[in-house]
Amino acid sequence: RKEVEQDPGPFNVPEGATVAFNCTYSNSASQSFFWYRQDCRKEPKLLMSVYSSGNEDGRFTAQLNRASQYISLLIRDSKLSDSATYLCVVTDRGSTLGRLYFGRGTQLTVWP
Amino acid sequence: DAGVIQSPRHEVTEMGQEVTLRCKPISGHNSLFWYRQTMMRGLELLIYFNNNVPIDDSGMPEDRFSAKMPNASFSTLKIQPSEPRDSAVYFCASSPRTGGTSGKNEQFFGPGTRLTVL
């Protein structure tokens, strides 16, 4: 079983739509959580960290449910520039050396 | 500031040839990671170093793959001999932190090397 599972999509939404991605992780000891974004033929880049209380960064809201081992990312008022693959990422408590576990990614296309 | 630098950006080679990928991490970063990304398998961690020491190489597919980090500013990933199934994008990433249970462990990725083995 993979450490991190994501719905691969693709999600195709019109501009202005709200879209949500989900992710589950297998290690209950996982400590830190992130969403990375990867544009086509580019490298992954950190989008935002995910905190236990949930957090928001502009149009992006991330939530964590430790009991269900579930992470979500909500994008409001989608823009064309949001088209990318979104990678769910976790670390584990035992990893003191910064190892990240990446999901396969969820592909999003925003159309005009 | 320069980010993670990788070379070459593209490599096309024939089966059986040796391939060497290079990475220069961001100055001051303690950890360095090599990943491979394919459509089928996504992003896979091959090996990572902390303070130039290999910590976990369990992701290295087989003995044909080897990685070194002779100093804090340079690492190589070598494939010898290469096979068509090695075709993928290879990313190098570095991180300023040595981990721990608090704070973010952001990894900064290089642009990748797109390898094609014919």
PDB file of C-alpha atoms in Angstrom:
ATOM      1  CA  ARG A   1       0.000   0.000   0.000  1.00  0.00           C
ATOM      2  CA  LYS A   2       1.348   3.398  -0.934  1.00  0.00           C
ATOM      3  CA  GLU A   3       2.017   5.926   1.797  1.00  0.00           C
ATOM      4  CA  VAL A   4      -0.135   8.547   0.102  1.00  0.00           C
ATOM      5  CA  GLU A   5      -3.152   7.980  -2.134  1.00  0.00           C
ATOM      6  CA  GLN A   6      -4.826  10.575  -4.328  1.00  0.00           C
ATOM      7  CA  ASP A   7      -7.584  10.625  -6.890  1.00  0.00           C
ATOM      8  CA  PRO A   8      -5.610  11.152 -10.117  1.00  0.00           C
ATOM      9  CA  GLY A   9      -8.443  13.018 -11.832  1.00  0.00           C
ATOM     10  CA  PRO A  10      -8.386  14.677 -14.225  1.00  0.00           C
ATOM     11  CA  PHE A  11     -10.610  17.426 -12.938  1.00  0.00           C
ATOM     12  CA  ASN A  12     -11.851  19.738 -15.665  1.00  0.00           C
ATOM     13  CA  VAL A  13     -13.630  22.833 -14.372  1.00  0.00           C
ATOM     14  CA  PRO A  14     -14.641  26.234 -15.762  1.00  0.00           C
ATOM     15  CA  GLU A  15     -13.088  29.442 -14.580  1.00  0.00           C
ATOM     16  CA  GLY A  16     -14.638  30.618 -11.355  1.00  0.00           C
ATOM     17  CA  ALA A  17     -15.565  27.152 -10.162  1.00  0.00           C
ATOM     18  CA  THR A  18     -14.727  25.702  -6.767  1.00  0.00           C
ATOM     19  CA  VAL A  19     -12.863  22.406  -6.811  1.00  0.00           C
ATOM     20  CA  ALA A  20     -11.700  20.110  -4.032  1.00  0.00           C
ATOM     21  CA  PHE A  21      -9.005  17.442  -3.951  1.00  0.00           C
ATOM     22  CA  ASN A  22      -8.660  14.706  -1.392  1.00  0.00           C
ATOM     23  CA  CYS A  23      -5.802  12.617  -0.192  1.00  0.00           C
ATOM     24  CA  THR A  24      -5.353   9.830   2.346  1.00  0.00           C
ATOM     25  CA  TYR A  25      -2.185   8.675   4.045  1.00  0.00           C
ATOM     26  CA  SER A  26      -1.385   5.311   5.583  1.00  0.00           C
ATOM     27  CA  ASN A  27       1.009   6.144   8.409  1.00  0.00           C
ATOM     28  CA  SER A  28      -0.850   7.356  11.474  1.00  0.00           C
ATOM     29  CA  ALA A  29       2.446   8.719  12.814  1.00  0.00           C
ATOM     30  CA  SER A  30       2.736  11.170   9.948  1.00  0.00           C
ATOM     31  CA  GLN A  31       3.672  14.531  11.322  1.00  0.00           C
ATOM     32  CA  SER A  32       3.787  17.172   8.603  1.00  0.00           C
ATOM     33  CA  PHE A  33       1.598  17.673   5.577  1.00  0.00           C
ATOM     34  CA  PHE A  34       1.878  19.723   2.410  1.00  0.00           C
ATOM     35  CA  TRP A  35       0.451  20.378  -0.996  1.00  0.00           C
ATOM     36  CA  TYR A  36       2.887  20.795  -3.845  1.00  0.00           C
ATOM     37  CA  ARG A  37       2.024  22.040  -7.302  1.00  0.00           C
ATOM     38  CA  GLN A  38       3.621  20.791 -10.503  1.00  0.00           C
ATOM     39  CA  ASP A  39       3.090  22.530 -13.816  1.00  0.00           C
ATOM     40  CA  CYS A  40       3.386  20.564 -17.034  1.00  0.00           C
ATOM     41  CA  ARG A  41       7.015  19.622 -17.722  1.00  0.00           C
ATOM     42  CA  LYS A  42       8.202  21.559 -14.681  1.00  0.00           C
ATOM     43  CA  GLU A  43       9.447  20.668 -11.226  1.00  0.00           C
ATOM     44  CA  PRO A  44       7.192  20.377  -8.150  1.00  0.00           C
ATOM     45  CA  LYS A  45       6.970  23.474  -5.957  1.00  0.00           C
ATOM     46  CA  LEU A  46       5.537  23.941  -2.490  1.00  0.00           C
ATOM     47  CA  LEU A  47       2.028  25.374  -2.621  1.00  0.00           C
ATOM     48  CA  MET A  48       1.197  25.378   1.074  1.00  0.00           C
ATOM     49  CA  SER A  49       1.656  23.531   4.321  1.00  0.00           C
ATOM     50  CA  VAL A  50      -1.344  21.926   6.000  1.00  0.00           C
ATOM     51  CA  TYR A  51      -1.904  22.602   9.688  1.00  0.00           C
ATOM     52  CA  SER A  52      -4.084  20.685  12.120  1.00  0.00           C
ATOM     53  CA  SER A  53      -6.508  23.563  12.499  1.00  0.00           C
ATOM     54  CA  GLY A  54      -6.812  24.057   8.781  1.00  0.00           C
ATOM     55  CA  ASN A  55      -5.347  27.019   6.979  1.00  0.00           C
ATOM     56  CA  GLU A  56      -6.104  29.355   4.155  1.00  0.00           C
ATOM     57  CA  ASP A  57      -3.925  31.167   1.649  1.00  0.00           C
ATOM     58  CA  GLY A  58      -5.977  33.396  -0.588  1.00  0.00           C
ATOM     59  CA  ARG A  59      -8.243  31.220  -2.703  1.00  0.00           C
ATOM     60  CA  PHE A  60      -6.685  28.025  -1.342  1.00  0.00           C
ATOM     61  CA  THR A  61      -7.849  26.234   1.805  1.00  0.00           C
ATOM     62  CA  ALA A  62      -6.180  23.143   3.210  1.00  0.00           C
ATOM     63  CA  GLN A  63      -7.629  20.885   5.872  1.00  0.00           C
ATOM     64  CA  LEU A  64      -6.367  17.933   7.832  1.00  0.00           C
ATOM     65  CA  ASN A  65      -8.344  15.205   9.568  1.00  0.00           C
ATOM     66  CA  ARG A  66      -5.906  13.144  11.622  1.00  0.00           C
ATOM     67  CA  ALA A  67      -8.544  10.686  12.829  1.00  0.00           C
ATOM     68  CA  SER A  68      -9.421   9.756   9.260  1.00  0.00           C
ATOM     69  CA  GLN A  69      -5.884  10.301   7.948  1.00  0.00           C
ATOM     70  CA  TYR A  70      -7.307  12.578   5.318  1.00  0.00           C
ATOM     71  CA  ILE A  71      -6.095  15.822   3.758  1.00  0.00           C
ATOM     72  CA  SER A  72      -7.984  18.135   1.452  1.00  0.00           C
ATOM     73  CA  LEU A  73      -7.307  21.133  -0.744  1.00  0.00           C
ATOM     74  CA  LEU A  74     -10.077  23.500  -1.795  1.00  0.00           C
ATOM     75  CA  ILE A  75      -9.590  26.016  -4.589  1.00  0.00           C
ATOM     76  CA  ARG A  76     -12.182  28.768  -4.884  1.00  0.00           C
ATOM     77  CA  ASP A  77     -12.768  31.000  -7.907  1.00  0.00           C
ATOM     78  CA  SER A  78     -10.536  28.871 -10.134  1.00  0.00           C
ATOM     79  CA  LYS A  79      -8.235  30.662 -12.562  1.00  0.00           C
ATOM     80  CA  LEU A  80      -6.766  29.406 -15.807  1.00  0.00           C
ATOM     81  CA  SER A  81      -3.372  29.619 -14.127  1.00  0.00           C
ATOM     82  CA  ASP A  82      -4.451  27.052 -11.537  1.00  0.00           C
ATOM     83  CA  SER A  83      -4.195  24.338 -14.197  1.00  0.00           C
ATOM     84  CA  ALA A  84      -1.523  21.972 -12.886  1.00  0.00           C
ATOM     85  CA  THR A  85      -1.019  18.730 -11.020  1.00  0.00           C
ATOM     86  CA  TYR A  86      -1.432  18.946  -7.259  1.00  0.00           C
ATOM     87  CA  LEU A  87       0.678  16.586  -5.155  1.00  0.00           C
ATOM     88  CA  CYS A  88      -0.254  15.581  -1.632  1.00  0.00           C
ATOM     89  CA  VAL A  89       2.843  15.160   0.560  1.00  0.00           C
ATOM     90  CA  VAL A  90       3.449  13.837   4.079  1.00  0.00           C
ATOM     91  CA  THR A  91       6.378  13.188   6.401  1.00  0.00           C
ATOM     92  CA  ASP A  92       6.412  10.744   9.278  1.00  0.00           C
ATOM     93  CA  ARG A  93       7.255  11.260  12.903  1.00  0.00           C
ATOM     94  CA  GLY A  94      10.167   8.899  12.676  1.00  0.00           C
ATOM     95  CA  SER A  95      11.769  10.793   9.859  1.00  0.00           C
ATOM     96  CA  THR A  96      14.132  13.276  11.404  1.00  0.00           C
ATOM     97  CA  LEU A  97      15.913  13.820   8.152  1.00  0.00           C
ATOM     98  CA  GLY A  98      13.301  15.487   6.017  1.00  0.00           C
ATOM     99  CA  ARG A  99      12.054  12.644   3.866  1.00  0.00           C
ATOM    100  CA  LEU A 100       8.785  13.423   2.072  1.00  0.00           C
ATOM    101  CA  TYR A 101       6.276  10.952   0.703  1.00  0.00           C
ATOM    102  CA  PHE A 102       4.508  12.128  -2.447  1.00  0.00           C
ATOM    103  CA  GLY A 103       1.151  11.083  -3.818  1.00  0.00           C
ATOM    104  CA  ARG A 104       0.790  10.461  -7.539  1.00  0.00           C
ATOM    105  CA  GLY A 105      -0.926  13.810  -7.981  1.00  0.00           C
ATOM    106  CA  THR A 106      -4.324  15.109  -9.068  1.00  0.00           C
ATOM    107  CA  GLN A 107      -4.503  16.798 -12.433  1.00  0.00           C
ATOM    108  CA  LEU A 108      -6.567  19.969 -12.732  1.00  0.00           C
ATOM    109  CA  THR A 109      -7.516  21.774 -15.937  1.00  0.00           C
ATOM    110  CA  VAL A 110      -9.388  25.057 -15.714  1.00  0.00           C
ATOM    111  CA  TRP A 111     -11.045  26.076 -18.964  1.00  0.00           C
ATOM    112  CA  PRO A 112     -12.271  29.528 -20.011  1.00  0.00           C
TER     113      PRO A 112
ATOM    114  CA  ASP B   1      19.548  33.430  -5.696  1.00  0.00           C
ATOM    115  CA  ALA B   2      20.340  30.350  -7.716  1.00  0.00           C
ATOM    116  CA  GLY B   3      18.080  27.418  -7.149  1.00  0.00           C
ATOM    117  CA  VAL B   4      18.983  23.778  -7.500  1.00  0.00           C
ATOM    118  CA  ILE B   5      20.960  23.277 -10.672  1.00  0.00           C
ATOM    119  CA  GLN B   6      20.826  20.084 -12.684  1.00  0.00           C
ATOM    120  CA  SER B   7      22.660  19.017 -15.792  1.00  0.00           C
ATOM    121  CA  PRO B   8      22.144  17.987 -18.432  1.00  0.00           C
ATOM    122  CA  ARG B   9      18.543  19.098 -18.927  1.00  0.00           C
ATOM    123  CA  HIS B  10      17.997  16.503 -21.616  1.00  0.00           C
ATOM    124  CA  GLU B  11      19.884  13.305 -22.318  1.00  0.00           C
ATOM    125  CA  VAL B  12      19.282  10.834 -25.116  1.00  0.00           C
ATOM    126  CA  THR B  13      21.423   7.740 -25.075  1.00  0.00           C
ATOM    127  CA  GLU B  14      21.469   4.203 -26.303  1.00  0.00           C
ATOM    128  CA  MET B  15      20.860   1.138 -24.227  1.00  0.00           C
ATOM    129  CA  GLY B  16      24.005  -0.047 -22.516  1.00  0.00           C
ATOM    130  CA  GLN B  17      25.637   3.349 -22.267  1.00  0.00           C
ATOM    131  CA  GLU B  18      26.622   4.980 -19.012  1.00  0.00           C
ATOM    132  CA  VAL B  19      24.621   8.013 -17.959  1.00  0.00           C
ATOM    133  CA  THR B  20      25.715  10.549 -15.340  1.00  0.00           C
ATOM    134  CA  LEU B  21      23.312  13.131 -13.982  1.00  0.00           C
ATOM    135  CA  ARG B  22      24.599  16.067 -11.966  1.00  0.00           C
ATOM    136  CA  CYS B  23      23.148  18.242  -9.258  1.00  0.00           C
ATOM    137  CA  LYS B  24      24.251  21.334  -7.388  1.00  0.00           C
ATOM    138  CA  PRO B  25      22.037  21.950  -4.352  1.00  0.00           C
ATOM    139  CA  ILE B  26      21.188  25.332  -2.929  1.00  0.00           C
ATOM    140  CA  SER B  27      24.088  26.625  -0.878  1.00  0.00           C
ATOM    141  CA  GLY B  28      23.662  25.920   2.820  1.00  0.00           C
ATOM    142  CA  HIS B  29      21.111  23.151   2.416  1.00  0.00           C
ATOM    143  CA  ASN B  30      21.852  20.037   4.464  1.00  0.00           C
ATOM    144  CA  SER B  31      19.796  17.435   2.654  1.00  0.00           C
ATOM    145  CA  LEU B  32      19.782  16.321  -0.960  1.00  0.00           C
ATOM    146  CA  PHE B  33      17.306  14.015  -2.653  1.00  0.00           C
ATOM    147  CA  TRP B  34      17.211  12.207  -5.989  1.00  0.00           C
ATOM    148  CA  TYR B  35      13.794  11.390  -7.450  1.00  0.00           C
ATOM    149  CA  ARG B  36      12.559   9.705 -10.595  1.00  0.00           C
ATOM    150  CA  GLN B  37       9.207  10.571 -12.154  1.00  0.00           C
ATOM    151  CA  THR B  38       7.272   8.554 -14.724  1.00  0.00           C
ATOM    152  CA  MET B  39       3.657   8.572 -15.797  1.00  0.00           C
ATOM    153  CA  MET B  40       3.186   5.047 -14.512  1.00  0.00           C
ATOM    154  CA  ARG B  41       4.799   5.343 -11.102  1.00  0.00           C
ATOM    155  CA  GLY B  42       4.703   9.041 -10.285  1.00  0.00           C
ATOM    156  CA  LEU B  43       7.473  10.603  -8.217  1.00  0.00           C
ATOM    157  CA  GLU B  44       9.727   8.030  -6.576  1.00  0.00           C
ATOM    158  CA  LEU B  45      12.502   8.756  -4.096  1.00  0.00           C
ATOM    159  CA  LEU B  46      15.690   6.987  -5.145  1.00  0.00           C
ATOM    160  CA  ILE B  47      18.160   8.081  -2.487  1.00  0.00           C
ATOM    161  CA  TYR B  48      18.786  10.919  -0.108  1.00  0.00           C
ATOM    162  CA  PHE B  49      21.807  12.386   1.629  1.00  0.00           C
ATOM    163  CA  ASN B  50      22.135  14.313   4.819  1.00  0.00           C
ATOM    164  CA  ASN B  51      25.350  16.281   5.331  1.00  0.00           C
ATOM    165  CA  ASN B  52      26.797  14.421   2.314  1.00  0.00           C
ATOM    166  CA  VAL B  53      26.122  11.001   3.870  1.00  0.00           C
ATOM    167  CA  PRO B  54      23.701   8.608   2.149  1.00  0.00           C
ATOM    168  CA  ILE B  55      20.845   7.961   4.559  1.00  0.00           C
ATOM    169  CA  ASP B  56      18.411   5.797   2.627  1.00  0.00           C
ATOM    170  CA  ASP B  57      19.051   4.215  -0.755  1.00  0.00           C
ATOM    171  CA  SER B  58      16.228   1.700  -0.589  1.00  0.00           C
ATOM    172  CA  GLY B  59      14.568   3.374  -3.550  1.00  0.00           C
ATOM    173  CA  MET B  60      17.478   2.724  -5.887  1.00  0.00           C
ATOM    174  CA  PRO B  61      16.052   0.233  -8.379  1.00  0.00           C
ATOM    175  CA  GLU B  62      19.057  -2.019  -8.747  1.00  0.00           C
ATOM    176  CA  ASP B  63      22.816  -2.178  -8.804  1.00  0.00           C
ATOM    177  CA  ARG B  64      22.954  -0.344 -12.090  1.00  0.00           C
ATOM    178  CA  PHE B  65      22.142   2.836 -10.180  1.00  0.00           C
ATOM    179  CA  SER B  66      24.641   4.580  -7.941  1.00  0.00           C
ATOM    180  CA  ALA B  67      24.801   8.020  -6.350  1.00  0.00           C
ATOM    181  CA  LYS B  68      27.539  10.021  -4.728  1.00  0.00           C
ATOM    182  CA  MET B  69      27.867  13.282  -2.895  1.00  0.00           C
ATOM    183  CA  PRO B  70      31.580  14.064  -2.580  1.00  0.00           C
ATOM    184  CA  ASN B  71      30.937  17.496  -1.064  1.00  0.00           C
ATOM    185  CA  ALA B  72      28.128  19.764   0.032  1.00  0.00           C
ATOM    186  CA  SER B  73      27.771  21.422  -3.353  1.00  0.00           C
ATOM    187  CA  PHE B  74      27.716  18.507  -5.753  1.00  0.00           C
ATOM    188  CA  SER B  75      26.044  15.154  -6.293  1.00  0.00           C
ATOM    189  CA  THR B  76      25.875  12.660  -9.135  1.00  0.00           C
ATOM    190  CA  LEU B  77      23.482   9.891 -10.069  1.00  0.00           C
ATOM    191  CA  LYS B  78      24.956   7.304 -12.382  1.00  0.00           C
ATOM    192  CA  ILE B  79      23.241   4.584 -14.376  1.00  0.00           C
ATOM    193  CA  GLN B  80      25.480   1.906 -15.837  1.00  0.00           C
ATOM    194  CA  PRO B  81      24.449   0.250 -18.057  1.00  0.00           C
ATOM    195  CA  SER B  82      21.309   2.174 -18.986  1.00  0.00           C
ATOM    196  CA  GLU B  83      18.140   0.451 -20.181  1.00  0.00           C
ATOM    197  CA  PRO B  84      15.030   1.762 -21.986  1.00  0.00           C
ATOM    198  CA  ARG B  85      12.964   1.352 -18.817  1.00  0.00           C
ATOM    199  CA  ASP B  86      15.189   3.939 -17.141  1.00  0.00           C
ATOM    200  CA  SER B  87      13.642   6.621 -19.349  1.00  0.00           C
ATOM    201  CA  ALA B  88      12.106   9.178 -17.010  1.00  0.00           C
ATOM    202  CA  VAL B  89      12.568  12.645 -15.576  1.00  0.00           C
ATOM    203  CA  TYR B  90      15.129  12.661 -12.789  1.00  0.00           C
ATOM    204  CA  PHE B  91      14.804  15.422 -10.223  1.00  0.00           C
ATOM    205  CA  CYS B  92      17.267  16.542  -7.630  1.00  0.00           C
ATOM    206  CA  ALA B  93      15.954  18.435  -4.610  1.00  0.00           C
ATOM    207  CA  SER B  94      17.574  20.024  -1.588  1.00  0.00           C
ATOM    208  CA  SER B  95      16.255  21.031   1.785  1.00  0.00           C
ATOM    209  CA  PRO B  96      17.627  23.411   4.385  1.00  0.00           C
ATOM    210  CA  ARG B  97      16.440  21.349   7.303  1.00  0.00           C
ATOM    211  CA  THR B  98      17.628  18.107   8.802  1.00  0.00           C
ATOM    212  CA  GLY B  99      14.079  17.221   9.641  1.00  0.00           C
ATOM    213  CA  GLY B 100      12.625  17.051  13.088  1.00  0.00           C
ATOM    214  CA  THR B 101       9.016  17.059  14.070  1.00  0.00           C
ATOM    215  CA  SER B 102       8.306  20.740  13.783  1.00  0.00           C
ATOM    216  CA  GLY B 103       8.556  23.245  11.042  1.00  0.00           C
ATOM    217  CA  LYS B 104       8.234  22.651   7.383  1.00  0.00           C
ATOM    218  CA  ASN B 105      10.600  20.392   5.505  1.00  0.00           C
ATOM    219  CA  GLU B 106      10.239  22.211   2.213  1.00  0.00           C
ATOM    220  CA  GLN B 107      12.210  20.680  -0.585  1.00  0.00           C
ATOM    221  CA  PHE B 108      13.385  22.812  -3.474  1.00  0.00           C
ATOM    222  CA  PHE B 109      13.490  20.958  -6.752  1.00  0.00           C
ATOM    223  CA  GLY B 110      15.771  21.438  -9.680  1.00  0.00           C
ATOM    224  CA  PRO B 111      14.360  21.609 -13.216  1.00  0.00           C
ATOM    225  CA  GLY B 112      15.022  17.924 -13.798  1.00  0.00           C
ATOM    226  CA  THR B 113      16.892  15.880 -16.370  1.00  0.00           C
ATOM    227  CA  ARG B 114      14.731  14.272 -19.018  1.00  0.00           C
ATOM    228  CA  LEU B 115      16.406  10.971 -19.853  1.00  0.00           C
ATOM    229  CA  THR B 116      15.549   8.905 -22.893  1.00  0.00           C
ATOM    230  CA  VAL B 117      17.242   5.546 -23.369  1.00  0.00           C
ATOM    231  CA  LEU B 118      16.764   4.114 -26.843  1.00  0.00           C
TER     232      LEU B 118
END
